[in-house]
């Protein structure tokens, strides 16, 4: 788009990343808002040195095509590492044989956050799911603890049919607090 620039940066340091590498997508141009009315703190979060912080995780290829792969809000920082919820969901869903899980996070005093996976049981026990996650190619840090896997009757969904992430986070907090 004429007059619009994009760049991908490290989400923690805001240092530019090389072409093709995934990171936080920033946009600059006449289409970007000036800020939030009477909310300088929100404006400072959303606009950094004239660049709008989209909240999207993306990569820009050598031809300038943007591939959005996730949202920053769908990542957790565990022991200093960014863990993508969607990747963990993909593995759980492949084990279950359907798109029947949602991964979110709750605060953890030792590691910053911990992953909670809610899933429709689909005939697989918590122990079997946990074992198969450990047998997968996921890094061990990305695998929720056995006690953080919760079988539920059905996943919360919005009217659009998409997963209700806010309701899922509330369910995760409820389940985690019972332990």
mmCIF file of C-alpha atoms in Angstrom:
data_model
loop_
_atom_site.group_PDB
_atom_site.id
_atom_site.type_symbol
_atom_site.label_atom_id
_atom_site.label_comp_id
_atom_site.label_asym_id
_atom_site.label_seq_id
_atom_site.Cartn_x
_atom_site.Cartn_y
_atom_site.Cartn_z
ATOM 1 C CA UNK A 1 0.000 0.000 0.000
ATOM 2 C CA UNK A 2 1.577 3.313 -0.972
ATOM 3 C CA UNK A 3 2.937 5.253 1.988
ATOM 4 C CA UNK A 4 2.586 2.338 4.392
ATOM 5 C CA UNK A 5 5.611 0.591 5.877
ATOM 6 C CA UNK A 6 5.794 -2.584 7.918
ATOM 7 C CA UNK A 7 8.525 -4.224 9.914
ATOM 8 C CA UNK A 8 8.862 -7.263 12.115
ATOM 9 C CA UNK A 9 10.613 -6.941 15.471
ATOM 10 C CA UNK A 10 11.494 -9.054 18.461
ATOM 11 C CA UNK A 11 8.441 -8.794 20.785
ATOM 12 C CA UNK A 12 10.631 -8.255 23.861
ATOM 13 C CA UNK A 13 13.401 -5.973 22.613
ATOM 14 C CA UNK A 14 11.695 -4.336 19.603
ATOM 15 C CA UNK A 15 14.894 -4.967 17.620
ATOM 16 C CA UNK A 16 14.237 -5.532 13.879
ATOM 17 C CA UNK A 17 14.293 -9.148 12.701
ATOM 18 C CA UNK A 18 15.621 -10.439 9.370
ATOM 19 C CA UNK A 19 13.383 -11.002 6.366
ATOM 20 C CA UNK A 20 11.233 -14.121 6.742
ATOM 21 C CA UNK A 21 11.635 -14.429 10.514
ATOM 22 C CA UNK A 22 8.498 -14.351 12.664
ATOM 23 C CA UNK A 23 8.063 -11.588 15.202
ATOM 24 C CA UNK A 24 5.815 -8.713 16.209
ATOM 25 C CA UNK A 25 4.348 -6.813 13.247
ATOM 26 C CA UNK A 26 4.593 -3.003 13.321
ATOM 27 C CA UNK A 27 2.903 -0.669 10.793
ATOM 28 C CA UNK A 28 3.623 2.963 9.961
ATOM 29 C CA UNK A 29 1.831 5.318 7.595
ATOM 30 C CA UNK A 30 -0.952 7.860 7.153
ATOM 31 C CA UNK A 31 -3.504 5.149 7.935
ATOM 32 C CA UNK A 32 -2.255 4.712 11.505
ATOM 33 C CA UNK A 33 -4.221 6.379 14.271
ATOM 34 C CA UNK A 34 -2.670 9.198 16.265
ATOM 35 C CA UNK A 35 -3.590 7.571 19.570
ATOM 36 C CA UNK A 36 -6.363 7.008 22.062
ATOM 37 C CA UNK A 37 -8.304 10.108 23.092
ATOM 38 C CA UNK A 38 -7.250 11.237 26.579
ATOM 39 C CA UNK A 39 -5.493 7.918 27.240
ATOM 40 C CA UNK A 40 -1.752 8.554 26.933
ATOM 41 C CA UNK A 41 -0.759 5.265 28.594
ATOM 42 C CA UNK A 42 -2.737 3.221 26.041
ATOM 43 C CA UNK A 43 -1.362 5.383 23.230
ATOM 44 C CA UNK A 44 2.203 4.781 24.422
ATOM 45 C CA UNK A 45 1.571 1.011 24.365
ATOM 46 C CA UNK A 46 -0.003 1.066 20.906
ATOM 47 C CA UNK A 47 2.336 3.519 19.149
ATOM 48 C CA UNK A 48 6.123 3.161 19.490
ATOM 49 C CA UNK A 49 8.228 5.804 17.735
ATOM 50 C CA UNK A 50 5.449 6.327 15.190
ATOM 51 C CA UNK A 51 4.976 2.596 14.579
ATOM 52 C CA UNK A 52 1.619 1.000 15.410
ATOM 53 C CA UNK A 53 2.039 -2.191 17.432
ATOM 54 C CA UNK A 54 -0.501 -4.529 15.796
ATOM 55 C CA UNK A 55 -0.272 -7.365 18.320
ATOM 56 C CA UNK A 56 0.130 -9.774 15.401
ATOM 57 C CA UNK A 57 2.947 -12.275 15.062
ATOM 58 C CA UNK A 58 3.984 -12.268 11.419
ATOM 59 C CA UNK A 59 6.785 -12.678 8.913
ATOM 60 C CA UNK A 60 7.457 -10.516 5.863
ATOM 61 C CA UNK A 61 9.054 -12.266 2.891
ATOM 62 C CA UNK A 62 11.556 -10.790 0.425
ATOM 63 C CA UNK A 63 8.701 -9.664 -1.858
ATOM 64 C CA UNK A 64 6.999 -7.781 0.982
ATOM 65 C CA UNK A 65 4.183 -10.264 1.465
ATOM 66 C CA UNK A 66 2.995 -10.463 5.071
ATOM 67 C CA UNK A 67 2.118 -13.822 6.624
ATOM 68 C CA UNK A 68 0.292 -13.396 9.938
ATOM 69 C CA UNK A 69 0.655 -16.542 12.027
ATOM 70 C CA UNK A 70 -0.665 -15.665 15.470
ATOM 71 C CA UNK A 71 -1.439 -12.984 18.041
ATOM 72 C CA UNK A 72 0.885 -11.926 20.860
ATOM 73 C CA UNK A 73 -2.032 -12.492 23.216
ATOM 74 C CA UNK A 74 -1.954 -16.165 22.167
ATOM 75 C CA UNK A 75 1.563 -16.623 23.522
ATOM 76 C CA UNK A 76 2.777 -17.136 27.071
ATOM 77 C CA UNK A 77 6.124 -16.240 28.514
ATOM 78 C CA UNK A 78 7.244 -19.280 30.464
ATOM 79 C CA UNK A 79 10.664 -19.247 32.092
ATOM 80 C CA UNK A 80 11.649 -16.460 29.697
ATOM 81 C CA UNK A 81 10.565 -18.284 26.518
ATOM 82 C CA UNK A 82 7.611 -17.328 24.317
ATOM 83 C CA UNK A 83 5.316 -20.347 23.941
ATOM 84 C CA UNK A 84 2.687 -20.288 21.141
ATOM 85 C CA UNK A 85 -0.703 -21.535 22.312
ATOM 86 C CA UNK A 86 -1.814 -22.375 18.772
ATOM 87 C CA UNK A 87 1.087 -24.760 18.195
ATOM 88 C CA UNK A 88 0.270 -26.664 21.397
ATOM 89 C CA UNK A 89 -3.411 -26.755 20.365
ATOM 90 C CA UNK A 90 -2.449 -28.164 16.960
ATOM 91 C CA UNK A 91 -0.635 -31.089 18.582
ATOM 92 C CA UNK A 92 -3.454 -31.735 21.076
ATOM 93 C CA UNK A 93 -6.014 -31.600 18.251
ATOM 94 C CA UNK A 94 -3.977 -34.047 16.169
ATOM 95 C CA UNK A 95 -3.930 -36.431 19.150
ATOM 96 C CA UNK A 96 -7.680 -36.021 19.731
ATOM 97 C CA UNK A 97 -8.468 -36.316 16.034
ATOM 98 C CA UNK A 98 -10.492 -33.100 16.001
ATOM 99 C CA UNK A 99 -10.294 -29.401 16.793
ATOM 100 C CA UNK A 100 -11.382 -29.908 20.360
ATOM 101 C CA UNK A 101 -8.941 -27.973 22.525
ATOM 102 C CA UNK A 102 -7.973 -24.512 23.617
ATOM 103 C CA UNK A 103 -4.765 -23.545 25.393
ATOM 104 C CA UNK A 104 -4.478 -20.518 27.624
ATOM 105 C CA UNK A 105 -2.318 -19.492 30.551
ATOM 106 C CA UNK A 106 -2.646 -18.512 34.175
ATOM 107 C CA UNK A 107 -0.063 -16.832 36.410
ATOM 108 C CA UNK A 108 2.601 -19.063 37.940
ATOM 109 C CA UNK A 109 4.832 -17.895 40.784
ATOM 110 C CA UNK A 110 7.837 -19.942 39.636
ATOM 111 C CA UNK A 111 7.804 -19.526 35.843
ATOM 112 C CA UNK A 112 5.706 -16.406 35.222
ATOM 113 C CA UNK A 113 2.860 -18.284 33.562
ATOM 114 C CA UNK A 114 1.754 -21.866 33.105
ATOM 115 C CA UNK A 115 -0.232 -23.403 30.292
ATOM 116 C CA UNK A 116 -3.701 -24.786 30.853
ATOM 117 C CA UNK A 117 -5.270 -26.989 28.186
ATOM 118 C CA UNK A 118 -9.020 -27.465 28.049
ATOM 119 C CA UNK A 119 -10.175 -30.269 25.772
ATOM 120 C CA UNK A 120 -13.226 -32.276 24.851
ATOM 121 C CA UNK A 121 -12.351 -35.735 26.029
ATOM 122 C CA UNK A 122 -12.968 -37.655 22.794
ATOM 123 C CA UNK A 123 -12.295 -40.960 24.572
ATOM 124 C CA UNK A 124 -8.729 -40.057 25.553
ATOM 125 C CA UNK A 125 -7.776 -39.922 29.208
ATOM 126 C CA UNK A 126 -5.732 -37.105 30.702
ATOM 127 C CA UNK A 127 -2.852 -39.534 31.257
ATOM 128 C CA UNK A 128 -2.904 -40.747 27.648
ATOM 129 C CA UNK A 129 -3.044 -37.194 26.313
ATOM 130 C CA UNK A 130 -0.166 -36.121 28.540
ATOM 131 C CA UNK A 131 1.945 -39.121 27.506
ATOM 132 C CA UNK A 132 1.295 -38.522 23.806
ATOM 133 C CA UNK A 133 2.175 -34.830 24.214
ATOM 134 C CA UNK A 134 5.472 -35.920 25.751
ATOM 135 C CA UNK A 135 6.058 -38.258 22.804
ATOM 136 C CA UNK A 136 5.416 -35.406 20.342
ATOM 137 C CA UNK A 137 8.000 -33.052 18.882
ATOM 138 C CA UNK A 138 6.919 -30.201 21.169
ATOM 139 C CA UNK A 139 9.661 -28.808 23.401
ATOM 140 C CA UNK A 140 9.128 -30.050 26.965
ATOM 141 C CA UNK A 141 8.659 -26.466 28.183
ATOM 142 C CA UNK A 142 5.615 -26.144 25.875
ATOM 143 C CA UNK A 143 3.803 -29.185 27.283
ATOM 144 C CA UNK A 144 1.255 -28.419 29.993
ATOM 145 C CA UNK A 145 1.752 -30.380 33.200
ATOM 146 C CA UNK A 146 -0.496 -33.414 33.589
ATOM 147 C CA UNK A 147 -2.481 -31.614 36.304
ATOM 148 C CA UNK A 148 -3.042 -28.684 33.922
ATOM 149 C CA UNK A 149 -4.962 -30.743 31.343
ATOM 150 C CA UNK A 150 -8.717 -30.499 31.882
ATOM 151 C CA UNK A 151 -11.371 -32.516 30.071
ATOM 152 C CA UNK A 152 -14.565 -30.498 29.702
ATOM 153 C CA UNK A 153 -17.912 -31.284 28.116
ATOM 154 C CA UNK A 154 -17.603 -28.634 25.410
ATOM 155 C CA UNK A 155 -15.383 -25.708 24.575
ATOM 156 C CA UNK A 156 -16.847 -22.218 25.036
ATOM 157 C CA UNK A 157 -17.705 -20.651 21.683
ATOM 158 C CA UNK A 158 -18.856 -17.252 20.479
ATOM 159 C CA UNK A 159 -21.897 -16.682 18.284
ATOM 160 C CA UNK A 160 -19.521 -16.770 15.306
ATOM 161 C CA UNK A 161 -18.535 -20.342 16.201
ATOM 162 C CA UNK A 162 -14.995 -19.328 17.174
ATOM 163 C CA UNK A 163 -13.527 -20.260 20.543
ATOM 164 C CA UNK A 164 -14.412 -17.735 23.253
ATOM 165 C CA UNK A 165 -10.885 -17.077 24.532
ATOM 166 C CA UNK A 166 -12.046 -14.910 27.437
ATOM 167 C CA UNK A 167 -14.441 -17.609 28.671
ATOM 168 C CA UNK A 168 -11.708 -20.236 28.177
ATOM 169 C CA UNK A 169 -9.297 -18.187 30.307
ATOM 170 C CA UNK A 170 -11.951 -17.882 33.039
ATOM 171 C CA UNK A 171 -12.553 -21.659 32.935
ATOM 172 C CA UNK A 172 -8.802 -22.249 33.130
ATOM 173 C CA UNK A 173 -8.533 -19.999 36.193
ATOM 174 C CA UNK A 174 -11.412 -21.848 37.859
ATOM 175 C CA UNK A 175 -9.883 -25.271 37.197
ATOM 176 C CA UNK A 176 -6.385 -24.160 38.234
ATOM 177 C CA UNK A 177 -7.637 -22.632 41.486
ATOM 178 C CA UNK A 178 -9.276 -25.930 42.533
ATOM 179 C CA UNK A 179 -5.891 -27.592 42.684
#
